[in-house]
Amino acid sequence: MGKKSLTSTKAKIRDLQIKKEKLMAMGGEAMVKRQHDQGKLTARERLDILFDKDTFQEVQLFVKHRSTLFGLDKKDIPSDGVITGFGKVSGRVVFTAAQDFTSHGGSLGEMHARKIWKVMDMALAAGKPFVALNDSGGARIQEGVPSLEGYGGIFYRNSINSGYIPQLTAILGPSAGGAVYAPALTDWVFMVKGSSYMFITGPAVIKTVTGEEVTQEELGGAMSHATKSGVCHFVAESDADCLAKIKTMLSFVPDNCHSPLPVMPCTDSPDRECPELDTIIPDRANQVYDMKNIIAAVADDQEIFEPHKLWAKNMMVAFIRIMGRPVGVIANNPKHGAGVLDVKASDKASRFIRFCDAFNIPLLTFADVPGYMPGTSQEWSGIISHGAKLLHAYSEATVPKLTVVIRKDYGGAYVGMCSKQLGADYVMAWPTAEIAVMGAEGACNIIYNREIAGAADPGAKRQELIASYEEQFNNPYFAAALGAIDEIILPRETRKKVVELLEAFKDKKESRPPKKHGNIPL
């Protein structure tokens, strides 16, 4: 009688509605409550926040696992634990996969992975950004090898899609083992304090193997990855805050590498001067200031969106807008470690430069760098190869590249912070700029070693020669005379000059030797 009742169109439509309602309930009321009790939103609640109202189109809602091992044939997993589809974020199409922890812990099995493959392939074909909302207990162990192959297929697509479409990942729960490599292969990783965890091996395994005792939070929490490993680019206070940050990031990036940059309405003036910059540099060279204040002064409405805010703080990377158009900023920050270049700072800047270049976002560099960090720790950590990444990243970038020398710009670090020899299109300097092979004291100890040693008063002679060296080199005029600096500007003019130059170079074209790809020193 039941089967006969489905012969009418009306009955079939009702049957579809019932099935959809059941699947939309995810893991059921008890599991949803448990998710909420942990301070987390469900996958569908997250999608409701991320996407514009009534624009989300779900894909493959009815997919089921097909494993019969370890009792899975008796286990119902709604939508196989992942919701996939596309919709509009601030009016622009975005594709997504949101893991549903209420359904079998959001574990990844064969069909779960294939759903993600499908939507990633759709994003690539459509040329639209892909956002992963990860909340999963990991591989579905009961399914065995197919779950591992599922991760492999995701990693492959992350790699193929890299540089063609923007890829963002939010860690909104646990992520362990092989699952962590998919986020690491994407452009930007967002985590939530207190509820996000990422690690290859968990605390229990670590204690068994190495004897170390560590909590989940200490090992792989948001703050650990934001301050220690650098794996996390943005830390959020809640799921909702995380999704808001993702929306902000999407507002700075194009749909794909061939699409125009998104332009926002601008109420700021192209002629606005920044008089506060005339007094920002201390008179003493060893005094610090916060580079963030310079970047904010130049940006539209003083707005900055800063990835990696808590990691390698001697180097700043940030997105700003100039007359509504996205610009990527790289800057030494003397407030932290004198703005010195080290292993982490080099990696941080290099990765950011390559992202901006991949998606045609112009680069604006502010240099105030005393050099590379000396010491055995840095040398043995590979400062040579890590520092070389920065040289490679700047050199291969073909977007407009502008550099402003603020104060110190010494030695190899001068070259590394986008000098003309690395392809800078235009280099400006403030009157406070100091461009030399090294600081005055070190240079004089080498150049005038014999003269100082033979003097009646070596200390006085050293100070005399240092003063002479500083008079000659602790300014931008020697470099400007050689053409290494294109223009010396008043600090207050910086925004106005940047606006003019970005307009002049907006149609820049640069060809390179045909090749498969370069070999950046990873």
Coordinates of C-alpha atoms in Angstrom, one line a residue:
M1 CA 0.0 0.0 0.0
G2 CA 2.9 2.3 0.9
K3 CA 4.6 1.7 -2.5
K4 CA 1.3 2.3 -4.3
S5 CA 0.9 5.6 -2.5
L6 CA 4.1 6.9 -4.2
T7 CA 2.6 6.5 -7.7
S8 CA 1.1 9.9 -7.7
T9 CA 3.1 13.0 -8.4
K10 CA 1.8 14.6 -5.2
A11 CA 3.0 11.7 -3.1
K12 CA 6.4 11.7 -4.8
I13 CA 6.8 15.4 -4.1
R14 CA 5.9 14.9 -0.5
D15 CA 8.3 12.0 -0.2
L16 CA 11.1 14.3 -1.5
Q17 CA 10.2 16.9 1.1
I18 CA 10.3 14.4 3.9
K19 CA 13.6 13.0 2.9
K20 CA 15.1 16.5 2.6
E21 CA 13.8 17.6 6.0
K22 CA 15.4 14.5 7.6
L23 CA 18.7 15.2 6.0
M24 CA 18.6 18.9 6.8
A25 CA 18.3 18.0 10.5
M26 CA 21.8 16.6 10.2
G27 CA 22.7 14.4 13.2
G28 CA 19.5 15.1 15.1
E29 CA 18.5 17.3 18.0
A30 CA 20.8 15.6 20.6
M31 CA 23.9 16.0 18.4
V32 CA 23.0 19.6 17.5
K33 CA 22.6 20.4 21.2
R34 CA 25.9 18.9 21.9
Q35 CA 27.5 21.0 19.2
H36 CA 25.9 24.2 20.7
D37 CA 27.0 23.2 24.2
Q38 CA 30.6 23.2 23.0
G39 CA 30.1 26.8 21.8
K40 CA 30.1 25.8 18.2
L41 CA 27.6 26.5 15.4
T42 CA 26.4 23.6 13.2
A43 CA 27.5 23.4 9.6
R44 CA 24.2 24.7 8.3
E45 CA 24.2 27.6 10.7
R46 CA 27.7 28.5 9.5
L47 CA 26.5 28.5 5.9
D48 CA 23.6 30.7 6.8
I49 CA 26.0 33.3 8.2
L50 CA 28.6 33.0 5.4
F51 CA 26.2 33.3 2.4
D52 CA 23.8 36.0 1.4
K53 CA 20.3 35.2 2.4
D54 CA 18.6 32.5 0.3
T55 CA 21.5 32.2 -2.2
F56 CA 23.1 28.9 -1.0
Q57 CA 22.5 26.1 -3.5
E58 CA 23.3 22.7 -2.0
V59 CA 25.0 20.0 -4.2
Q60 CA 24.7 16.2 -3.7
L61 CA 22.5 16.3 -0.6
F62 CA 21.4 12.7 -1.0
V63 CA 24.9 11.2 -1.3
K64 CA 25.4 8.2 1.0
H65 CA 28.4 6.1 2.0
R66 CA 28.5 2.6 0.6
S67 CA 30.8 0.8 3.0
T68 CA 29.6 -2.3 4.8
L69 CA 32.6 -2.8 7.0
F70 CA 32.5 -2.7 10.8
G71 CA 28.7 -2.2 10.9
L72 CA 28.6 0.8 8.7
D73 CA 25.9 -0.8 6.6
K74 CA 23.6 -0.2 9.6
K75 CA 24.8 3.4 10.1
D76 CA 22.9 6.3 8.7
I77 CA 25.2 9.4 8.1
P78 CA 23.1 12.3 6.7
S79 CA 24.7 13.7 3.6
D80 CA 27.7 11.6 4.6
G81 CA 28.8 14.2 7.0
V82 CA 29.6 17.1 4.7
I83 CA 27.4 19.9 3.1
T84 CA 28.7 21.1 -0.3
G85 CA 27.4 23.7 -2.7
F86 CA 27.7 27.4 -3.7
G87 CA 26.1 30.7 -3.2
K88 CA 26.8 34.4 -3.0
V89 CA 29.0 36.2 -0.4
S90 CA 28.5 39.9 -0.6
G91 CA 27.0 39.4 -4.1
R92 CA 29.9 37.2 -5.4
V93 CA 29.7 33.5 -6.1
V94 CA 31.7 31.3 -3.8
F95 CA 31.9 27.5 -3.5
T96 CA 32.1 25.6 -0.2
A97 CA 32.4 22.4 1.7
A98 CA 31.2 22.4 5.3
Q99 CA 31.9 19.4 7.4
D100 CA 29.0 18.4 9.8
F101 CA 30.4 17.2 13.1
T102 CA 26.9 16.2 14.3
S103 CA 26.9 13.4 11.6
H104 CA 29.3 10.7 12.6
G105 CA 31.8 13.4 13.8
G106 CA 32.2 14.8 10.3
S107 CA 34.5 11.9 9.6
L108 CA 35.9 11.7 6.0
G109 CA 35.1 8.6 4.0
E110 CA 35.0 7.8 0.3
M111 CA 31.7 9.5 -0.6
H112 CA 32.3 12.4 1.8
A113 CA 35.6 13.1 0.0
R114 CA 34.0 12.7 -3.4
K115 CA 31.5 15.4 -2.5
I116 CA 34.3 17.7 -1.7
W117 CA 36.2 16.7 -4.9
K118 CA 33.0 17.6 -6.9
V119 CA 32.6 21.0 -5.4
M120 CA 36.3 21.8 -5.7
D121 CA 36.2 20.8 -9.4
M122 CA 33.1 23.0 -9.8
A123 CA 35.0 26.0 -8.3
L124 CA 37.9 25.5 -10.6
A125 CA 35.7 25.2 -13.7
A126 CA 33.7 28.3 -12.7
G127 CA 36.7 30.2 -11.7
K128 CA 35.4 31.1 -8.3
P129 CA 36.8 31.1 -4.7
F130 CA 36.6 27.9 -2.6
V131 CA 36.0 28.0 1.2
A132 CA 36.4 24.9 3.4
L133 CA 34.7 24.9 6.8
N134 CA 36.4 22.1 8.6
D135 CA 35.0 20.4 11.6
S136 CA 35.9 16.7 11.6
G137 CA 37.1 13.9 13.7
G138 CA 39.4 12.8 10.9
A139 CA 39.5 9.8 8.6
R140 CA 36.6 7.4 8.8
I141 CA 38.8 4.5 10.0
Q142 CA 36.1 1.9 9.3
E143 CA 36.4 2.6 5.6
G144 CA 40.1 2.1 5.5
V145 CA 42.1 3.0 2.4
P146 CA 39.3 4.8 0.6
S147 CA 39.3 7.5 3.3
L148 CA 43.1 8.0 2.7
E149 CA 42.5 8.2 -1.0
G150 CA 39.8 10.8 -0.3
Y151 CA 42.4 13.0 1.4
G152 CA 44.8 12.5 -1.4
G153 CA 42.2 13.7 -3.9
I154 CA 41.6 16.8 -1.9
F155 CA 45.3 17.6 -1.6
Y156 CA 45.7 17.2 -5.3
R157 CA 42.9 19.6 -6.0
N158 CA 44.3 22.1 -3.5
S159 CA 47.6 22.0 -5.4
I160 CA 46.1 22.2 -8.9
N161 CA 43.7 25.1 -7.9
S162 CA 46.5 27.0 -6.1
G163 CA 47.2 30.3 -7.7
Y164 CA 44.2 30.0 -10.0
I165 CA 41.3 30.5 -7.5
P166 CA 41.6 31.8 -3.9
Q167 CA 41.3 29.0 -1.3
L168 CA 40.4 29.7 2.3
T169 CA 40.0 27.3 5.2
A170 CA 38.3 27.8 8.5
I171 CA 39.2 25.3 11.3
L172 CA 36.0 25.2 13.3
G173 CA 36.7 22.1 15.4
P174 CA 39.3 19.3 15.5
S175 CA 41.6 18.6 12.6
A176 CA 44.2 15.9 13.1
G177 CA 46.5 13.6 11.1
G178 CA 46.4 13.8 7.4
A179 CA 43.4 16.2 7.5
V180 CA 45.6 19.1 8.5
Y181 CA 47.5 19.1 5.1
A182 CA 44.5 20.3 3.1
P183 CA 44.3 23.6 5.1
A184 CA 48.0 24.0 4.9
L185 CA 47.8 23.8 1.1
T186 CA 45.2 26.6 0.9
D187 CA 46.0 30.3 0.9
W188 CA 44.6 31.4 4.3
V189 CA 43.8 29.5 7.5
F190 CA 41.4 30.8 10.1
M191 CA 41.0 29.3 13.6
V192 CA 38.8 30.0 16.6
K193 CA 40.1 30.3 20.1
G194 CA 39.1 27.5 22.4
S195 CA 37.4 25.3 19.8
S196 CA 39.9 24.8 16.9
Y197 CA 42.7 22.3 17.0
M198 CA 45.2 21.1 14.4
F199 CA 48.0 18.6 14.9
I200 CA 49.6 15.6 13.1
T201 CA 49.6 13.5 16.2
G202 CA 47.5 14.3 19.3
P203 CA 48.6 14.6 23.0
A204 CA 48.0 10.9 23.8
V205 CA 50.2 9.7 20.9
I206 CA 52.9 12.2 21.8
K207 CA 53.0 11.1 25.4
T208 CA 53.3 7.5 24.4
V209 CA 56.1 8.0 21.8
T210 CA 58.1 10.9 23.3
G211 CA 57.0 11.1 26.9
E212 CA 56.0 14.7 26.5
E213 CA 52.8 15.9 28.2
V214 CA 50.9 18.6 26.4
T215 CA 47.2 19.7 26.2
Q216 CA 45.3 20.0 23.0
E217 CA 45.2 23.8 23.3
E218 CA 49.0 24.0 23.9
L219 CA 49.8 21.6 21.1
G220 CA 47.5 22.8 18.3
G221 CA 45.1 25.5 19.5
A222 CA 44.5 28.7 17.6
M223 CA 47.0 30.8 19.6
S224 CA 49.7 28.1 19.4
H225 CA 49.5 28.1 15.6
A226 CA 49.1 31.9 15.4
T227 CA 52.2 32.6 17.6
K228 CA 54.5 29.6 17.3
S229 CA 54.1 27.7 14.1
G230 CA 52.6 30.3 11.8
V231 CA 50.1 27.8 10.4
C232 CA 47.2 30.0 11.4
H233 CA 46.9 33.4 9.7
F234 CA 43.8 34.7 11.5
V235 CA 42.5 34.1 15.0
A236 CA 38.8 34.5 15.7
E237 CA 36.9 34.8 19.0
S238 CA 33.9 32.7 17.7
D239 CA 32.5 30.9 14.7
A240 CA 30.6 34.1 13.7
D241 CA 33.7 36.2 14.0
C242 CA 35.7 33.7 12.0
L243 CA 33.1 33.8 9.2
A244 CA 33.1 37.6 9.3
K245 CA 36.9 37.6 8.8
I246 CA 36.5 35.2 5.8
K247 CA 34.1 37.6 4.2
T248 CA 36.6 40.4 4.7
M249 CA 39.3 38.4 3.1
L250 CA 37.1 37.6 0.1
S251 CA 36.5 41.3 -0.4
F252 CA 40.2 41.8 -1.1
V253 CA 40.7 39.0 -3.7
P254 CA 39.4 38.5 -7.3
D255 CA 37.4 35.5 -8.4
N256 CA 40.4 34.0 -10.0
C257 CA 43.8 35.0 -11.4
H258 CA 42.3 36.3 -14.6
S259 CA 39.5 38.3 -13.0
P260 CA 39.7 42.0 -12.2
L261 CA 40.4 43.0 -8.6
P262 CA 37.3 43.9 -6.5
V263 CA 36.9 47.7 -6.2
M264 CA 35.1 49.1 -3.2
P265 CA 33.5 52.6 -3.0
C266 CA 36.1 55.1 -1.7
T267 CA 35.4 58.2 0.3
D268 CA 39.0 59.0 1.0
S269 CA 40.9 61.6 -1.1
P270 CA 43.7 60.9 -3.5
D271 CA 45.3 64.2 -2.5
R272 CA 45.1 63.6 1.2
E273 CA 48.4 64.5 3.0
C274 CA 49.5 62.7 6.1
P275 CA 51.2 65.4 8.3
E276 CA 51.4 63.0 11.2
L277 CA 54.1 61.1 9.3
D278 CA 56.5 64.1 9.3
T279 CA 57.0 63.6 13.0
I280 CA 56.7 59.8 13.3
I281 CA 60.4 58.9 13.0
P282 CA 62.4 59.4 16.2
D283 CA 65.5 61.6 16.1
R284 CA 67.7 58.8 17.5
A285 CA 68.3 55.8 15.2
N286 CA 67.9 53.3 18.0
Q287 CA 64.5 54.5 19.0
V288 CA 61.5 52.5 17.9
Y289 CA 58.1 53.4 16.4
D290 CA 55.2 51.3 15.1
M291 CA 55.2 50.8 11.3
K292 CA 51.5 50.0 11.5
N293 CA 50.9 53.7 12.0
I294 CA 52.5 54.5 8.7
I295 CA 50.6 51.9 6.8
A296 CA 47.3 53.1 8.4
A297 CA 48.0 56.7 7.5
V298 CA 48.5 55.7 3.8
A299 CA 45.5 53.4 3.6
D300 CA 42.0 54.4 2.6
D301 CA 40.2 55.4 5.8
Q302 CA 43.2 54.0 7.8
E303 CA 41.9 50.5 7.4
I304 CA 44.3 47.5 7.6
F305 CA 43.5 43.8 7.3
E306 CA 46.5 42.0 8.7
P307 CA 47.3 38.2 8.3
H308 CA 49.9 36.6 10.6
K309 CA 49.4 39.5 13.1
L310 CA 50.9 37.4 16.0
W311 CA 53.7 35.6 14.2
A312 CA 57.1 37.0 13.1
K313 CA 56.0 40.5 14.3
N314 CA 59.3 42.0 13.1
M315 CA 57.7 41.8 9.6
M316 CA 54.3 43.1 8.8
V317 CA 52.1 41.9 5.9
A318 CA 48.7 43.5 5.3
F319 CA 45.9 44.2 2.9
I320 CA 44.9 47.8 2.5
R321 CA 42.9 49.7 -0.2
I322 CA 44.2 52.7 -2.1
M323 CA 41.3 54.5 -3.8
G324 CA 39.2 51.4 -3.3
R325 CA 41.6 49.0 -4.9
P326 CA 43.4 46.2 -3.0
V327 CA 47.1 46.6 -2.3
G328 CA 49.4 44.1 -0.5
V329 CA 51.8 45.7 2.0
I330 CA 55.1 44.3 3.2
A331 CA 57.0 46.2 5.9
N332 CA 59.6 45.8 8.6
N333 CA 58.3 46.8 12.0
P334 CA 61.0 48.4 14.2
K335 CA 58.7 48.0 17.2
H336 CA 59.6 44.3 17.2
G337 CA 63.1 43.1 17.0
A338 CA 64.2 46.3 15.3
G339 CA 62.5 45.0 12.1
V340 CA 65.3 42.6 11.4
L341 CA 65.0 39.9 8.8
D342 CA 65.1 36.4 10.1
V343 CA 63.9 32.9 9.1
K344 CA 60.3 33.5 10.1
A345 CA 60.0 37.0 8.7
S346 CA 61.4 35.9 5.4
D347 CA 58.9 33.1 5.1
K348 CA 56.0 35.3 6.1
A349 CA 56.8 38.0 3.6
S350 CA 57.7 35.6 0.8
R351 CA 54.4 33.7 1.0
F352 CA 52.4 36.9 1.1
I353 CA 54.2 38.3 -1.9
R354 CA 53.6 35.2 -3.9
F355 CA 49.9 35.2 -3.1
C356 CA 49.5 38.8 -4.1
D357 CA 51.4 38.3 -7.3
A358 CA 49.3 35.2 -8.2
F359 CA 46.1 37.3 -7.9
N360 CA 47.5 40.5 -9.4
I361 CA 47.4 42.5 -6.2
P362 CA 50.0 45.4 -6.4
L363 CA 52.8 45.3 -3.8
L364 CA 53.8 48.3 -1.6
T365 CA 56.9 47.8 0.5
F366 CA 58.0 50.0 3.5
A367 CA 61.7 49.3 4.4
D368 CA 63.3 50.0 7.7
V369 CA 65.7 47.1 8.2
P370 CA 69.1 47.0 10.0
G371 CA 70.0 43.7 8.3
Y372 CA 69.6 39.9 8.8
M373 CA 69.5 38.5 12.3
P374 CA 73.0 37.2 13.2
G375 CA 73.7 34.1 15.3
T376 CA 74.1 30.4 15.2
S377 CA 70.4 29.8 15.7
Q378 CA 69.5 31.6 12.5
E379 CA 72.4 30.2 10.5
W380 CA 71.6 26.6 11.6
S381 CA 67.9 27.2 10.9
G382 CA 68.7 28.0 7.3
I383 CA 68.6 31.8 7.1
I384 CA 70.5 31.5 3.8
S385 CA 67.8 29.5 2.1
H386 CA 64.9 31.2 3.9
G387 CA 66.3 34.7 3.1
A388 CA 66.7 33.6 -0.5
K389 CA 62.9 32.9 -0.7
L390 CA 62.3 36.6 -0.2
L391 CA 64.7 37.5 -3.1
H392 CA 63.0 34.9 -5.3
A393 CA 59.4 36.0 -4.4
Y394 CA 60.1 39.7 -5.1
S395 CA 62.0 38.9 -8.3
E396 CA 59.4 36.7 -9.8
A397 CA 56.5 39.0 -9.0
T398 CA 55.3 40.9 -12.1
V399 CA 52.6 43.1 -10.4
P400 CA 53.3 46.8 -9.8
K401 CA 56.0 47.0 -7.1
L402 CA 56.5 50.2 -5.2
T403 CA 59.1 50.7 -2.4
V404 CA 59.3 53.4 0.3
V405 CA 62.5 53.5 2.3
I406 CA 61.6 54.9 5.7
R407 CA 64.8 54.8 7.7
K408 CA 67.5 52.1 7.9
D409 CA 68.1 50.0 4.8
Y410 CA 71.3 48.2 5.2
G411 CA 73.3 45.5 3.4
G412 CA 71.7 42.5 1.9
A413 CA 68.5 43.3 3.6
Y414 CA 68.3 46.5 1.5
V415 CA 68.3 44.4 -1.6
G416 CA 65.9 41.9 0.0
M417 CA 63.2 44.5 0.7
C418 CA 62.4 45.1 -2.9
S419 CA 65.2 47.2 -4.2
K420 CA 65.3 48.3 -7.9
Q421 CA 67.6 45.3 -8.6
L422 CA 64.7 43.0 -7.6
G423 CA 62.3 44.6 -10.0
A424 CA 60.9 47.5 -8.0
D425 CA 59.1 49.8 -10.5
Y426 CA 59.6 52.9 -8.4
V427 CA 61.6 53.5 -5.2
M428 CA 61.0 56.5 -3.0
A429 CA 62.8 57.5 0.2
W430 CA 62.0 59.8 3.1
P431 CA 64.7 62.3 4.1
T432 CA 65.2 60.1 7.2
A433 CA 66.4 57.2 5.0
E434 CA 69.8 55.6 5.6
I435 CA 71.0 53.4 2.7
A436 CA 74.4 51.8 3.1
V437 CA 76.2 48.4 3.2
M438 CA 76.1 48.5 7.0
G439 CA 75.7 50.9 10.0
A440 CA 78.3 53.6 10.5
E441 CA 80.0 52.0 13.5
G442 CA 80.5 48.6 11.9
A443 CA 81.6 50.2 8.6
C444 CA 84.1 52.4 10.2
N445 CA 85.6 49.6 12.2
I446 CA 86.4 47.8 8.9
I447 CA 87.2 50.7 6.6
Y448 CA 89.3 52.7 9.1
N449 CA 90.6 49.9 11.3
R450 CA 94.3 50.9 10.9
E451 CA 93.6 54.6 11.1
I452 CA 91.7 54.2 14.3
A453 CA 94.3 51.8 15.8
G454 CA 97.1 54.2 15.0
A455 CA 95.4 57.3 16.4
A456 CA 96.6 59.0 19.6
D457 CA 93.1 58.8 20.9
P458 CA 91.4 55.8 19.1
G459 CA 88.0 56.4 20.7
A460 CA 87.9 60.0 19.6
K461 CA 89.1 59.1 16.2
R462 CA 86.4 56.4 15.9
Q463 CA 83.7 58.9 16.8
E464 CA 85.0 61.4 14.3
L465 CA 85.1 58.9 11.5
I466 CA 81.6 57.6 12.4
A467 CA 80.2 61.1 12.3
S468 CA 81.8 61.6 8.9
Y469 CA 80.4 58.3 7.6
E470 CA 76.9 59.2 8.9
E471 CA 77.0 62.6 7.2
Q472 CA 77.8 60.9 3.9
F473 CA 75.5 57.9 4.1
N474 CA 72.9 58.4 6.8
N475 CA 70.7 60.1 4.2
P476 CA 69.1 59.1 0.9
Y477 CA 71.1 61.5 -1.3
F478 CA 74.1 59.3 -2.2
A479 CA 71.7 56.5 -3.3
A480 CA 69.6 59.0 -5.2
A481 CA 72.6 60.4 -7.0
L482 CA 73.3 56.8 -8.3
G483 CA 69.7 56.3 -9.4
A484 CA 69.0 53.6 -6.7
I485 CA 66.3 55.9 -5.4
D486 CA 63.9 57.5 -7.9
E487 CA 62.5 60.2 -5.7
I488 CA 63.0 61.7 -2.2
I489 CA 59.6 62.7 -0.8
L490 CA 58.3 64.4 2.3
P491 CA 56.7 61.8 4.6
R492 CA 53.4 63.7 4.4
E493 CA 53.3 63.1 0.7
T494 CA 53.5 59.3 0.8
R495 CA 49.8 58.5 0.2
K496 CA 49.5 61.0 -2.6
K497 CA 52.6 59.6 -4.3
V498 CA 51.4 56.0 -3.9
V499 CA 48.0 56.9 -5.4
E500 CA 49.7 58.5 -8.4
L501 CA 52.1 55.6 -9.0
L502 CA 49.5 52.9 -8.7
E503 CA 47.4 54.7 -11.3
A504 CA 50.4 55.0 -13.6
F505 CA 51.3 51.3 -13.3
K506 CA 47.8 49.8 -13.2
D507 CA 48.2 48.4 -16.7
K508 CA 51.8 47.2 -16.2
K509 CA 52.8 44.2 -18.4
E510 CA 56.0 42.2 -17.9
S511 CA 57.1 39.2 -19.8
R512 CA 59.4 36.5 -18.5
P513 CA 61.4 33.7 -20.2
P514 CA 59.0 30.8 -21.1
K515 CA 59.5 27.9 -18.6
K516 CA 57.5 25.4 -16.7
H517 CA 58.1 27.1 -13.3
G518 CA 60.9 28.4 -11.2
N519 CA 62.6 26.5 -8.4
I520 CA 62.0 28.7 -5.3
P521 CA 64.4 27.5 -2.5
L522 CA 61.8 25.8 -0.3

